[in-house]
Coordinates of C-alpha atoms and ligand atoms in Angstrom, one line a residue:
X129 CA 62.2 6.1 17.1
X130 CA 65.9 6.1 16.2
X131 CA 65.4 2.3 14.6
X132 CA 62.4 3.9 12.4
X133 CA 64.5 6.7 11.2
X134 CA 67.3 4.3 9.6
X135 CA 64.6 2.4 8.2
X136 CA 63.3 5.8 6.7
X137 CA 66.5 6.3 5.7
X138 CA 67.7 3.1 3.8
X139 CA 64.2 3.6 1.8
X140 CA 65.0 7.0 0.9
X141 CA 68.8 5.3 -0.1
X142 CA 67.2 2.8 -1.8
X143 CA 65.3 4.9 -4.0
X144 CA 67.8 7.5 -4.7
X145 CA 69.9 4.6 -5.7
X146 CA 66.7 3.2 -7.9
X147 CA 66.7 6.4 -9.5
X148 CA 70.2 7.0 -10.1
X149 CA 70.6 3.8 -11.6
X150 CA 68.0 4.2 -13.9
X151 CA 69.1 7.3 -15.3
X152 CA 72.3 6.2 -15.6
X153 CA 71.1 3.3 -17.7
X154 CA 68.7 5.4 -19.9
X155 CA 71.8 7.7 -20.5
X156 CA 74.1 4.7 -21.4
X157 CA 71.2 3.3 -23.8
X158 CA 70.8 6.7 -25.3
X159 CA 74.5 7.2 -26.6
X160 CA 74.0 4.0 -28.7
X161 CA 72.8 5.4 -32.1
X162 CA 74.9 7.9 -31.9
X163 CA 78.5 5.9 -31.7
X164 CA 76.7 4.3 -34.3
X165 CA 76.9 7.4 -36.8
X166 CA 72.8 6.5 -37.3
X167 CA 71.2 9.9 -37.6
X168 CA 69.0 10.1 -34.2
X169 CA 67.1 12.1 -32.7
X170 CA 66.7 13.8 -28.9
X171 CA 64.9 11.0 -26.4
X172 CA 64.2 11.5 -23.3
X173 CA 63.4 9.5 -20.2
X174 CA 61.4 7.4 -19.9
X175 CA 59.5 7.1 -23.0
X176 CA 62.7 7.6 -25.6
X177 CA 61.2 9.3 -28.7
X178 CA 57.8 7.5 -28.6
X179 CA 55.0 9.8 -26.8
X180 CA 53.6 8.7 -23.6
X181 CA 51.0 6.6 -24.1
X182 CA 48.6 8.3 -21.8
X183 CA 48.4 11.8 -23.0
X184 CA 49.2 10.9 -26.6
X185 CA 47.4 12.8 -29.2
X186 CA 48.2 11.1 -32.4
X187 CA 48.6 7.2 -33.6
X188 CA 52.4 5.7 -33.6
X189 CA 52.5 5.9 -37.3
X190 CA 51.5 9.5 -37.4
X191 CA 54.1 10.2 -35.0
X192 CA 56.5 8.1 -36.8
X193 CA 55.4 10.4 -40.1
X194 CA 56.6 13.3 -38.5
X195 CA 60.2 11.8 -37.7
X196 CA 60.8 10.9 -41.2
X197 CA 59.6 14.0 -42.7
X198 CA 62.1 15.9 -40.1
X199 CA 64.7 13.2 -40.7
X200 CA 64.4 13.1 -44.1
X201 CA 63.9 16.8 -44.7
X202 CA 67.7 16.9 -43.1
X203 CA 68.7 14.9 -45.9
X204 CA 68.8 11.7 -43.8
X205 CA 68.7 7.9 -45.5
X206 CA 67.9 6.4 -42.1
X207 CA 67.8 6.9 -39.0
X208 CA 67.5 5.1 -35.2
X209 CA 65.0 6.1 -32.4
X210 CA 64.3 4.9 -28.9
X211 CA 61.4 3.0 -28.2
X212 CA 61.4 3.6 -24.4
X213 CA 65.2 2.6 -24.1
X214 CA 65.0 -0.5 -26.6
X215 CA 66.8 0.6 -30.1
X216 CA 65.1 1.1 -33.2
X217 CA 66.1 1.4 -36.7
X218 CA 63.9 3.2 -39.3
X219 CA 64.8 2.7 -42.9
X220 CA 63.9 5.9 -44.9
X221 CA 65.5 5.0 -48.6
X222 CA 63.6 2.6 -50.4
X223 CA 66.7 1.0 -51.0
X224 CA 67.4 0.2 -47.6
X225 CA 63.8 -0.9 -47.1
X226 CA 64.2 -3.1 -49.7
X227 CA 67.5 -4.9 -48.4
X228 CA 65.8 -5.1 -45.1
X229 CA 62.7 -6.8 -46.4
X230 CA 63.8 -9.0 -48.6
X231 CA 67.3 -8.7 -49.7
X232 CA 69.3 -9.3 -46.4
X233 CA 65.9 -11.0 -44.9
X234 CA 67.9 -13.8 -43.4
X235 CA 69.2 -11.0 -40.7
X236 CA 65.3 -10.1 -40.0
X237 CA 63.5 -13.3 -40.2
X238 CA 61.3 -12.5 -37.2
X239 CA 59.1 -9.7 -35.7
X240 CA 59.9 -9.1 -32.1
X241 CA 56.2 -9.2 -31.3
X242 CA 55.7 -10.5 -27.3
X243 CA 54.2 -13.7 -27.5
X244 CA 53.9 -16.8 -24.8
X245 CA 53.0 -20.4 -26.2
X246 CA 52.6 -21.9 -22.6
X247 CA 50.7 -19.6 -21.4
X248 CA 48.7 -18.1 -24.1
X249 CA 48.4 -21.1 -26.8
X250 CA 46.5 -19.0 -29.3
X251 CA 49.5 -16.4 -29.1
X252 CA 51.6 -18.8 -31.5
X253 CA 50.5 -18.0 -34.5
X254 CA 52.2 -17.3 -38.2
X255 CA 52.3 -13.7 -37.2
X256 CA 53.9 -14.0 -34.2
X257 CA 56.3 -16.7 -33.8
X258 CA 59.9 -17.0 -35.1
X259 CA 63.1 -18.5 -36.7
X260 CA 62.7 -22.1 -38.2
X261 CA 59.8 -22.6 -36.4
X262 CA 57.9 -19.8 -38.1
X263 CA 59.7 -20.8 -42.0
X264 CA 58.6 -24.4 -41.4
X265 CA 55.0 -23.2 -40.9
X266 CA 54.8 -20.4 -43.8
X267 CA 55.6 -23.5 -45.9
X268 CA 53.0 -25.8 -44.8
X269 CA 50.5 -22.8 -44.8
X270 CA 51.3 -21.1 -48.4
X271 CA 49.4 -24.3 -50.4
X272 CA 45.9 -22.6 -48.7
X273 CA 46.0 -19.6 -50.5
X274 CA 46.9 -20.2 -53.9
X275 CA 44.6 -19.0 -56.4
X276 CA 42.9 -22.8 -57.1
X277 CA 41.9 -22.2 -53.3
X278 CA 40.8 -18.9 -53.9
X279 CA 38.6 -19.7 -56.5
X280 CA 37.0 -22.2 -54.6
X281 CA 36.2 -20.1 -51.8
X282 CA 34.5 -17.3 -53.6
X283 CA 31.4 -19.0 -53.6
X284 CA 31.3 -18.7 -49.8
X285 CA 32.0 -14.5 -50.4
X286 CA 29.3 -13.9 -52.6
X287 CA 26.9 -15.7 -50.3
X288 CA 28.3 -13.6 -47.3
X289 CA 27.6 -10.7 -49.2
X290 CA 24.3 -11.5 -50.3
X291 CA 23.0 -11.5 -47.0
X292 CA 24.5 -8.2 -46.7
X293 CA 22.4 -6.8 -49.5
X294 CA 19.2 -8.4 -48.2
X295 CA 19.9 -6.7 -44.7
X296 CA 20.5 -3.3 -46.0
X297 CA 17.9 -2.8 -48.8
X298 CA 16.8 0.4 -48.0
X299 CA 18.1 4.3 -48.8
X300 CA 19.5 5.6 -45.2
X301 CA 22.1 6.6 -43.1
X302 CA 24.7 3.6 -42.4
X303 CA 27.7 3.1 -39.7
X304 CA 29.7 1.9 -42.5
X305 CA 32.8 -0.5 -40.8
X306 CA 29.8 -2.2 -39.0
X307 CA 28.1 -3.2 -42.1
X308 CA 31.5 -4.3 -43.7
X309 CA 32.7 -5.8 -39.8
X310 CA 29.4 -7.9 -39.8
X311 CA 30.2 -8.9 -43.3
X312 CA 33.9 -9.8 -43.5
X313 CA 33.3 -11.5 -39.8
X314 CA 30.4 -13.4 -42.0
X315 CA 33.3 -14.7 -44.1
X316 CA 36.4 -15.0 -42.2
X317 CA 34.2 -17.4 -39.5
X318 CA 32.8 -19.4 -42.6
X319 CA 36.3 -19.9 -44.0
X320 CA 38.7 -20.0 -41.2
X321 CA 36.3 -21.6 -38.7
X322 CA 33.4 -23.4 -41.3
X323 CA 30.3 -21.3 -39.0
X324 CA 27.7 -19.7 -41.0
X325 CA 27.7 -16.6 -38.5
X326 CA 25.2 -14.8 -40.8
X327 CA 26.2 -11.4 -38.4
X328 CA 23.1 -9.2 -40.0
X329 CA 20.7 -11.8 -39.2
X330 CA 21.2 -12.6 -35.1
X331 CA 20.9 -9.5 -32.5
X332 CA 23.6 -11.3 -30.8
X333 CA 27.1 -12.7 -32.0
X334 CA 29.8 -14.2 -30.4
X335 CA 32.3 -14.2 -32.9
X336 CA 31.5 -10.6 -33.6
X337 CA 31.6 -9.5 -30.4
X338 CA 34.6 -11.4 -29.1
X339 CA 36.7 -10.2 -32.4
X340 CA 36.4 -6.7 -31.5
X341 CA 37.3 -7.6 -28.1
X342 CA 40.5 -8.8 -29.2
X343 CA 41.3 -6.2 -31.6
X344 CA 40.6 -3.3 -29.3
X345 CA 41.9 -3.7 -26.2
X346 CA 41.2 -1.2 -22.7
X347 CA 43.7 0.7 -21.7
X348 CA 45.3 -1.6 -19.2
X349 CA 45.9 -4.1 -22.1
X350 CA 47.5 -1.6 -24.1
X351 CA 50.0 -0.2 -21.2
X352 CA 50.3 -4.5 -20.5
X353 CA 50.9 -4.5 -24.1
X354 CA 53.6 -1.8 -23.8
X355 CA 55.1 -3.7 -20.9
X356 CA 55.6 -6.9 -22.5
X357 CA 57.0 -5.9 -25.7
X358 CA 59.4 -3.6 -23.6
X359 CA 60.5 -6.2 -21.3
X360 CA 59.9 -9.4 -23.0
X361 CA 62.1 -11.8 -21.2
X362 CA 60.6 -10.5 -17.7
X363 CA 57.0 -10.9 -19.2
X364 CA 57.5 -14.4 -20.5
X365 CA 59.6 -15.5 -16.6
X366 CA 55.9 -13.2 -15.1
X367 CA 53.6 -16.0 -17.2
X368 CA 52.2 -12.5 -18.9
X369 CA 49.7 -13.3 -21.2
X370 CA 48.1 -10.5 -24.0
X371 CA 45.2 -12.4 -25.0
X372 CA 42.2 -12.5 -22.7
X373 CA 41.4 -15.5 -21.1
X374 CA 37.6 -15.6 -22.0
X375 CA 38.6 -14.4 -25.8
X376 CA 40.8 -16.9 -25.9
X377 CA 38.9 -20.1 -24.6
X378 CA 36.0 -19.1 -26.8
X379 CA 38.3 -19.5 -30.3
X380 CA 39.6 -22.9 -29.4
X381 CA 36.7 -24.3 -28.0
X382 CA 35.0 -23.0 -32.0
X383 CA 38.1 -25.0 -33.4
X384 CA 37.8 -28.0 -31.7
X385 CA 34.3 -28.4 -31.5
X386 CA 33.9 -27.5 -35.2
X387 CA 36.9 -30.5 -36.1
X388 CA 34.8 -32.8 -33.8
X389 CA 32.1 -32.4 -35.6
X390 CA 32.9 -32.9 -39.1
X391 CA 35.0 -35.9 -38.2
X392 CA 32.2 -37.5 -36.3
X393 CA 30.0 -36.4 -39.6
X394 CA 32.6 -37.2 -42.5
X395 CA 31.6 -33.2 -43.5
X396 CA 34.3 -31.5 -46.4
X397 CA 34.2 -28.1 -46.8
X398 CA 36.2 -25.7 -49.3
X399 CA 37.8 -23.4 -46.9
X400 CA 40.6 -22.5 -44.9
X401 CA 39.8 -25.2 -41.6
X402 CA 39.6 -28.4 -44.3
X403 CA 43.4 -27.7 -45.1
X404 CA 44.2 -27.4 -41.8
X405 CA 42.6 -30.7 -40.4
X406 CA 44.5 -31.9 -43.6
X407 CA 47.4 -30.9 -42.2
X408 CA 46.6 -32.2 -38.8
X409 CA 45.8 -35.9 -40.1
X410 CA 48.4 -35.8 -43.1
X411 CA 50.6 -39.3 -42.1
X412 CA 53.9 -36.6 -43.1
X413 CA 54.8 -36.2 -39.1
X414 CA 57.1 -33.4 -40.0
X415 CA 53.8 -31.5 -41.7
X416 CA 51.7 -32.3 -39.1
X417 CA 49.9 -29.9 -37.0
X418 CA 48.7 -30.0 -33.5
X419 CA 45.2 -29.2 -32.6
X420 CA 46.5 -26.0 -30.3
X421 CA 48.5 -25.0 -33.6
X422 CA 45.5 -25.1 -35.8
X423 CA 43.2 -23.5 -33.5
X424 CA 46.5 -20.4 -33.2
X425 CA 46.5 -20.3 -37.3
X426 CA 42.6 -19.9 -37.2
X427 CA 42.4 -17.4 -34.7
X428 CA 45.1 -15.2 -36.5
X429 CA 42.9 -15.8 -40.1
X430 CA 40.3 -14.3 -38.2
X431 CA 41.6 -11.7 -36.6
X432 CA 44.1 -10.8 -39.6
X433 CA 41.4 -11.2 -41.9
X434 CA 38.1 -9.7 -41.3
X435 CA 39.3 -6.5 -39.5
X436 CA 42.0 -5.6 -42.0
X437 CA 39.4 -6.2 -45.2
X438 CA 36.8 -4.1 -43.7
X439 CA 39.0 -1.1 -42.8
X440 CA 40.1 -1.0 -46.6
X441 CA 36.5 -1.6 -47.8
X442 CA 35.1 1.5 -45.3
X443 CA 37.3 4.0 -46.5
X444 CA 37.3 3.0 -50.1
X445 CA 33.6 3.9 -49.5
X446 CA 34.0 7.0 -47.5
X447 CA 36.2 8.2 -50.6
X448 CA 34.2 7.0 -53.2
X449 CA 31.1 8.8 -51.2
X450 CA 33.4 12.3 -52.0
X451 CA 34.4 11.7 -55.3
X452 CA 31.4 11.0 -57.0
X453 CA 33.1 11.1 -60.7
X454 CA 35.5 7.9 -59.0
X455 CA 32.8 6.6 -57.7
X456 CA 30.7 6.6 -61.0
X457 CA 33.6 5.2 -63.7
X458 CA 33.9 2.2 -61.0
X459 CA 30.2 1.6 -61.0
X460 CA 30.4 1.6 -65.0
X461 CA 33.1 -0.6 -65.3
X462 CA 31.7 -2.9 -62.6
X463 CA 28.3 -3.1 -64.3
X464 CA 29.8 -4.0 -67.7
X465 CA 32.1 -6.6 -66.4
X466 CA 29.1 -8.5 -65.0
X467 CA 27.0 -8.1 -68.4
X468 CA 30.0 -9.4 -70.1
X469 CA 29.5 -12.7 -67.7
X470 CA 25.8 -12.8 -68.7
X471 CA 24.8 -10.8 -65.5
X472 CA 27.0 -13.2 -62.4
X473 CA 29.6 -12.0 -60.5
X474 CA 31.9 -14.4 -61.1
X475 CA 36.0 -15.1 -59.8
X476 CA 37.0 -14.3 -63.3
X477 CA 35.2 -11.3 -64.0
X478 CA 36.3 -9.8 -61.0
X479 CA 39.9 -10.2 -61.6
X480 CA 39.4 -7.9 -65.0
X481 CA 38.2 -4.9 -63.6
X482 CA 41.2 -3.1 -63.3
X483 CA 40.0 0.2 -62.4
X484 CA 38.5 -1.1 -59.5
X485 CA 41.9 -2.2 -58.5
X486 CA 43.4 1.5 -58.9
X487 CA 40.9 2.3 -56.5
X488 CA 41.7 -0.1 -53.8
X489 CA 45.1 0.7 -54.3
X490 CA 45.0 4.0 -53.5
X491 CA 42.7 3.5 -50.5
X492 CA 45.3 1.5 -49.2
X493 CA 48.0 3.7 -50.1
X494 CA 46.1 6.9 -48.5
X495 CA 45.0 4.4 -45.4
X496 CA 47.3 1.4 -45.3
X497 CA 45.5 -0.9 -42.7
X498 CA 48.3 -2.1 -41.3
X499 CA 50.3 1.6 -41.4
X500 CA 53.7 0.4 -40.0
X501 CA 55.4 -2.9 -39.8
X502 CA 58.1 -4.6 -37.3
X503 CA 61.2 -6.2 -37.8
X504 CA 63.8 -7.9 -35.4
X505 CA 67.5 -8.3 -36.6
X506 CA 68.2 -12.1 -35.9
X507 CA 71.7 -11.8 -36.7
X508 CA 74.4 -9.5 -36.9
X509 CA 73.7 -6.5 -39.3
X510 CA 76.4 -4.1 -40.8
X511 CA 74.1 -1.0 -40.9
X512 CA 74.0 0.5 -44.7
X513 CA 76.3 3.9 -45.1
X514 CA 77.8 3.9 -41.7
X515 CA 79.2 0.6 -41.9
X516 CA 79.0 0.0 -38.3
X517 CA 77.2 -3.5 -36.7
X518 CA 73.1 -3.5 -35.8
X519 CA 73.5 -5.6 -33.0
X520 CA 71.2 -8.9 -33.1
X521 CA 68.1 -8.1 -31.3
X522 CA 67.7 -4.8 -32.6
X523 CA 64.1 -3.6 -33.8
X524 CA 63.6 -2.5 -36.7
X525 CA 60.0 -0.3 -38.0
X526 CA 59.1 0.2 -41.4
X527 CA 56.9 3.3 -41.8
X528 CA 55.0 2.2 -44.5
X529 CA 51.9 5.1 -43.6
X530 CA 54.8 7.9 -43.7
X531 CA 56.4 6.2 -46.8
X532 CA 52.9 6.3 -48.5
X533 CA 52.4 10.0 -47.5
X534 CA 55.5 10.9 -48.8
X535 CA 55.6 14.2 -51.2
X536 CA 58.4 13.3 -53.0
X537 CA 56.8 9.9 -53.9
X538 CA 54.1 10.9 -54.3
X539 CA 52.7 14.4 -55.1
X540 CA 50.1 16.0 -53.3
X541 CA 49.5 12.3 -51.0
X542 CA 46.1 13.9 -49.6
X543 CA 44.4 13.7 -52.3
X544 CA 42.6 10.7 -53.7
X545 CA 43.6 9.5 -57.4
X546 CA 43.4 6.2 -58.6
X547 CA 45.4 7.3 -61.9
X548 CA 48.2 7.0 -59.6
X549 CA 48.1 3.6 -60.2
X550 CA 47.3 3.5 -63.7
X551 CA 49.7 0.9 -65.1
X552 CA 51.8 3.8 -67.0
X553 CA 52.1 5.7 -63.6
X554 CA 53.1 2.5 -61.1
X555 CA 56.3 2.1 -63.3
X556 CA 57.3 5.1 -63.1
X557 CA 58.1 4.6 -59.1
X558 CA 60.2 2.2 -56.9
X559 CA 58.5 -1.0 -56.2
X560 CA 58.6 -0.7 -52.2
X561 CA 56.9 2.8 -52.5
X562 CA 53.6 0.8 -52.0
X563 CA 53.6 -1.6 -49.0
X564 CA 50.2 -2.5 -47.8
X565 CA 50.8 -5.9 -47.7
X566 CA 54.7 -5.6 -46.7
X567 CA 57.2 -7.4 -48.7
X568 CA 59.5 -9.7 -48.8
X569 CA 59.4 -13.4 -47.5
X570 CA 57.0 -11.9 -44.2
X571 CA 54.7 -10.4 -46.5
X572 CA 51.0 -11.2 -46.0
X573 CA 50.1 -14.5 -46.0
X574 CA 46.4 -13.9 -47.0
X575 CA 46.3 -10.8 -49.9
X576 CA 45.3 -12.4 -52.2
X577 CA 42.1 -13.4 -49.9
X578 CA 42.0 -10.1 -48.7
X579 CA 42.2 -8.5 -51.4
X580 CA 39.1 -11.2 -53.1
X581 CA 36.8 -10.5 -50.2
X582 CA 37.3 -6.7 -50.3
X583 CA 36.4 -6.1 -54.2
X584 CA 33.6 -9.1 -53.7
X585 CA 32.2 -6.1 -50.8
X586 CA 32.7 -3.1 -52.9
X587 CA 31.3 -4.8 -55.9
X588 CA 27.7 -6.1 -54.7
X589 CA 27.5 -2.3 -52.5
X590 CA 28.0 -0.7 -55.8
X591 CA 26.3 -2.0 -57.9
X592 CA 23.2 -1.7 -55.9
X593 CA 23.5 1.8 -54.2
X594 CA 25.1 5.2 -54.6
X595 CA 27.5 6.0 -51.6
X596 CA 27.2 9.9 -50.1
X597 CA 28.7 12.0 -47.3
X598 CA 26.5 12.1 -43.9
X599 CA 26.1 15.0 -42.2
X600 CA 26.9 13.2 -39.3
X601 CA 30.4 12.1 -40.1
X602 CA 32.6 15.3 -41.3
X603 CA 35.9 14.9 -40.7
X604 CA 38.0 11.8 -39.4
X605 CA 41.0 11.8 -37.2
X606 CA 42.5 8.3 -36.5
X607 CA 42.3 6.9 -32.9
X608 CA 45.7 7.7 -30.8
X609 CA 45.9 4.2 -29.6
X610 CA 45.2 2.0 -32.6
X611 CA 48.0 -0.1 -33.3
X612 CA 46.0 -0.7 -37.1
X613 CA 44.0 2.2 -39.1
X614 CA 41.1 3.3 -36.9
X615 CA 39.4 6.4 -36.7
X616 CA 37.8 7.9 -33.5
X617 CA 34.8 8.8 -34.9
X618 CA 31.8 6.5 -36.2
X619 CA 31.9 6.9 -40.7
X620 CA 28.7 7.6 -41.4
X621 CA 27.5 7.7 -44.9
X622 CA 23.9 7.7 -46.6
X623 CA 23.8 5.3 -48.8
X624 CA 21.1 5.6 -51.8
X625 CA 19.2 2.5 -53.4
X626 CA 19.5 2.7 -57.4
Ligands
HEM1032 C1 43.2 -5.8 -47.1 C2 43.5 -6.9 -46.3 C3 44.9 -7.1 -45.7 C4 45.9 -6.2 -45.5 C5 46.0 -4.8 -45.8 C6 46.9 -7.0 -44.8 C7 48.2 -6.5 -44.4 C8 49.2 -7.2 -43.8 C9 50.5 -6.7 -43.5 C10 51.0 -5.3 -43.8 C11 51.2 -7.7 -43.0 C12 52.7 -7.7 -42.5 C13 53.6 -8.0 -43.7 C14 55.0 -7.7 -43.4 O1 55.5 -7.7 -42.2 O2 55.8 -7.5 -44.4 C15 50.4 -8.9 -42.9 C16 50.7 -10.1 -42.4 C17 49.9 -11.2 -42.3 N1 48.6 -11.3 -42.8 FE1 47.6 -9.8 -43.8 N2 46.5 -8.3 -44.6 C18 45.2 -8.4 -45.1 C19 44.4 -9.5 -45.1 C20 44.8 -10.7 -44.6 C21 43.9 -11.9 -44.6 C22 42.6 -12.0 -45.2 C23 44.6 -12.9 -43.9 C24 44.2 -14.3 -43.6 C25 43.1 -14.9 -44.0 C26 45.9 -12.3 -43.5 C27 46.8 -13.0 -42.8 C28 48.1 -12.5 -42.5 C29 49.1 -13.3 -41.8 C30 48.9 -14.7 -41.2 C31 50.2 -12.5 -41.7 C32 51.6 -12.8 -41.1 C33 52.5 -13.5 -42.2 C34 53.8 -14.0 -41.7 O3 54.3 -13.5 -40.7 O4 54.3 -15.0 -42.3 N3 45.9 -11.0 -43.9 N4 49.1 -8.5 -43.5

């Protein structure tokens, strides 16, 4: 009896010790911004100033909206939050955002993102990894998406997007990010991984079904998620791994069996897998790439590609559907384009209509589909205005979603106008006002094939049907626990044959 009491009682020590020691941590880690002279705000334990991620009612970047417009409504150029008890520096002046981007880059070469090569091959990819290994690979990459490339991959689009047409063809009611999912799945997998998927076609696809997979992960994945990006040493010393297992065996099995089979058939293809097996044979050993790498670059083509295309091409549509004077002048101007190229859509004619540009713009700048960004400092940082050091390891966000919502940049930010980025009007603000594709030396790899696929979409939609509201979809909120733009509800919208 007595011997199970001091057991009850070193537990209870134990504990109270546990808790006291946390505590005292979390208070320690909380005083750092402020001996910092960083403008902060009030954390709290355990979650800092994020929200907890099981009762949360809005997305990370709304949340990180509303502590800029506080921050900077109190006159504030920056500031530093608590992510859990892990620091974080947000950048509010453009000015700053600029040095950190690009300017001072060399003390933010890398992300911070969690990611485990050993266990989780496919996790090393060009968004993910870091320092020279990450520069060494941007280089050998950049050559696949130069404009000669782009060109050459256009005929692949417009065949991907064909098939879209033929599986529509009807006036009705459409889930609208499926259509565009099937489609820019149709073209990512025919570029990245040389599959003709043909997604409208087959009841059943793989690639479809395991790309949403790994784009929208449970909740235990997100709260692993949160674990391993919190602790990242422990995660990595745990064998943690993000991707799942079956996800992940299906990609590089595609890879490898897709290489096999056009080396065993002498097959060339324009697209992005023909660079990479160049890259994987090239007799350069310091170019050359490993299978596992090429099957990591893929995967990250795909995933980067097809999900982040067809969120911009969705609600360019849903805001076309309510502004049908928008929607109209880009319909005219697409139609005369393509009569000016004796009726073909071609690569050129696409790059002259610039009003369909202003359009995409501002869908992006009103729903940036990647609505924050990451940085980590890599080397000693003397913070702008205070002077004081950012310690190496520091995390950095850039609130590119608040930054595009921002009155003072740009007035009235709810409502859509593409005349905001009429060539007159885009001078008239700072350059890293508009970040959908970051900046800097990190900046997306792909938007110029992004940006390609997108119009190639819009274009073929609209010139062949008239986009309306749905009853059934009348007002979007965006899903609390998507890292990218996502909405909780379905976008409906009835689309009309002309
Ligand atoms: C509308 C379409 C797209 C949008 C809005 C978009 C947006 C972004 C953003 C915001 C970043 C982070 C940039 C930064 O940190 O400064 C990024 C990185 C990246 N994107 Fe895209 N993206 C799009 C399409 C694509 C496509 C089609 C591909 C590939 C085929 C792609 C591949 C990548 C890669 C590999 C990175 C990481 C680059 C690096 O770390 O060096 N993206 N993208």
């Amino acid at each position: 009896m007595s011997l199970d009491l001091s057991a009850i009682l070193s537990i209870w020590n134990f504990v109270l010790g546990f808790i006291v020691f946390v505590y005292l941590f979390y208070k320690y880690k909380f005083t750092q911004w402020n001996s910092k002279n960083i403008p902060t705000l009030s954390p709290s334990i355990p979650f800092g100033n994020m929200q907890n991620p099981l009762t949360r009612k809005t997305t990370t970047y709304e949340h990180l909206k509303s502590i800029y417009d506080h921050m900077k409504a109190r006159g504030a150029k920056h500031l530093g939050i608590y992510s859990y008890f892990n620091m974080v520096y947000v950048p509010i002046d453009l000015e700053i955002v600029k040095k950190v981007m690009t300017t001072d880059f060399q003390h933010f070469v890398d992300r911070g993102v969690y990611f485990n090569e050993k266990d989780d091959p496919l996790s090393a990819h060009l968004v993910n990894i870091e320092g020279d290994k990450w520069r060494k690979l941007r280089t050998k990459l950049t050559p696949t998406f130069t404009s000669g490339k782009m060109r050459n991959m256009f005929i692949i689009l417009t065949k991907c997007g064909e098939q879209m047409l033929d599986a529509l063809n009807e006036t009705k009611e459409v889930d609208i990010k499926e259509i565009l999912g099937c489609f820019t799945t149709d073209v990512i997998g025919n570029c990245a991984f040389g599959l003709e998927l043909n997604s409208f076609a087959e009841d059943k696809n793989d690639f479809r079904d395991f790309g949403k997979k790994a784009m929208k992960p449970n909740l235990m994945g997100i709260l692993k998620l949160i674990f391993c990006m919190t602790f990242q040493k422990l995660s990595l010393a745990l064998r943690l791994r993000i991707l799942d297992k079956e996800v992940s065996n299906f990609f590089m099995n595609a890879v490898a069996s897709t290489i096999t089979y056009r080396e065993e058939n002498n097959i060339q293809r324009n697209d992005f897998l023909q660079l990479l097996i160049e890259l994987k044979n090239t007799n350069d050993i310091n170019n050359r790439l490993t299978l596992q790498e090429i099957s990591a670059q893929c995967f990250v083509f795909f995933l980067a590609g097809f999900e982040t295309s067809s969120t911009a091409m969705t609600f360019c549509l849903y805001e076309l559907a309510k502004n049908q004077d928008v929607q109209n002048k880009v319909r005219d101007e697409i139609v005369k384009t393509i009569q000016n190229h004796n009726g073909i859509l071609t690569y050129d004619g696409l790059s002259e209509m610039k009003y369909l540009q202003q359009v995409l713009n501002e869908t992006l700048r009103m729903y940036p589909s990647v609505p924050f960004v990451a940085r980590k400092c890599t080397m000693d940082y003397s913070l702008p205005i205070s002077g004081k050091l950012m310690k190496k390891g520091t995390r950095v966000f850039i609130p590119i979603y608040a930054i595009h919502h921002d009155e003072d940049i740009y007035e009235n930010p709810q409502v859509f106008d593409p005349e905001r980025f009429s060539d007159e009007n885009k001078t008239k603000r700072h350059p890293y006002s508009f970040l959908p594709f970051g900046e800097g030396p990190r900046n997306c790899i792909g938007s110029r094939f992004g940006l390609m696929q997108s119009k190639v979409g819009l274009v073929l939609l609209l010139q062949k049907y008239r986009f309306e509201p749905s009853s059934k979809t009348e007002k979007i909120t965006f899903n609390p626990n998507g890292i990218l733009m996502d909405t909780k509800e379905t976008i409906w919208l009835t689309i009309k044959k002309l």
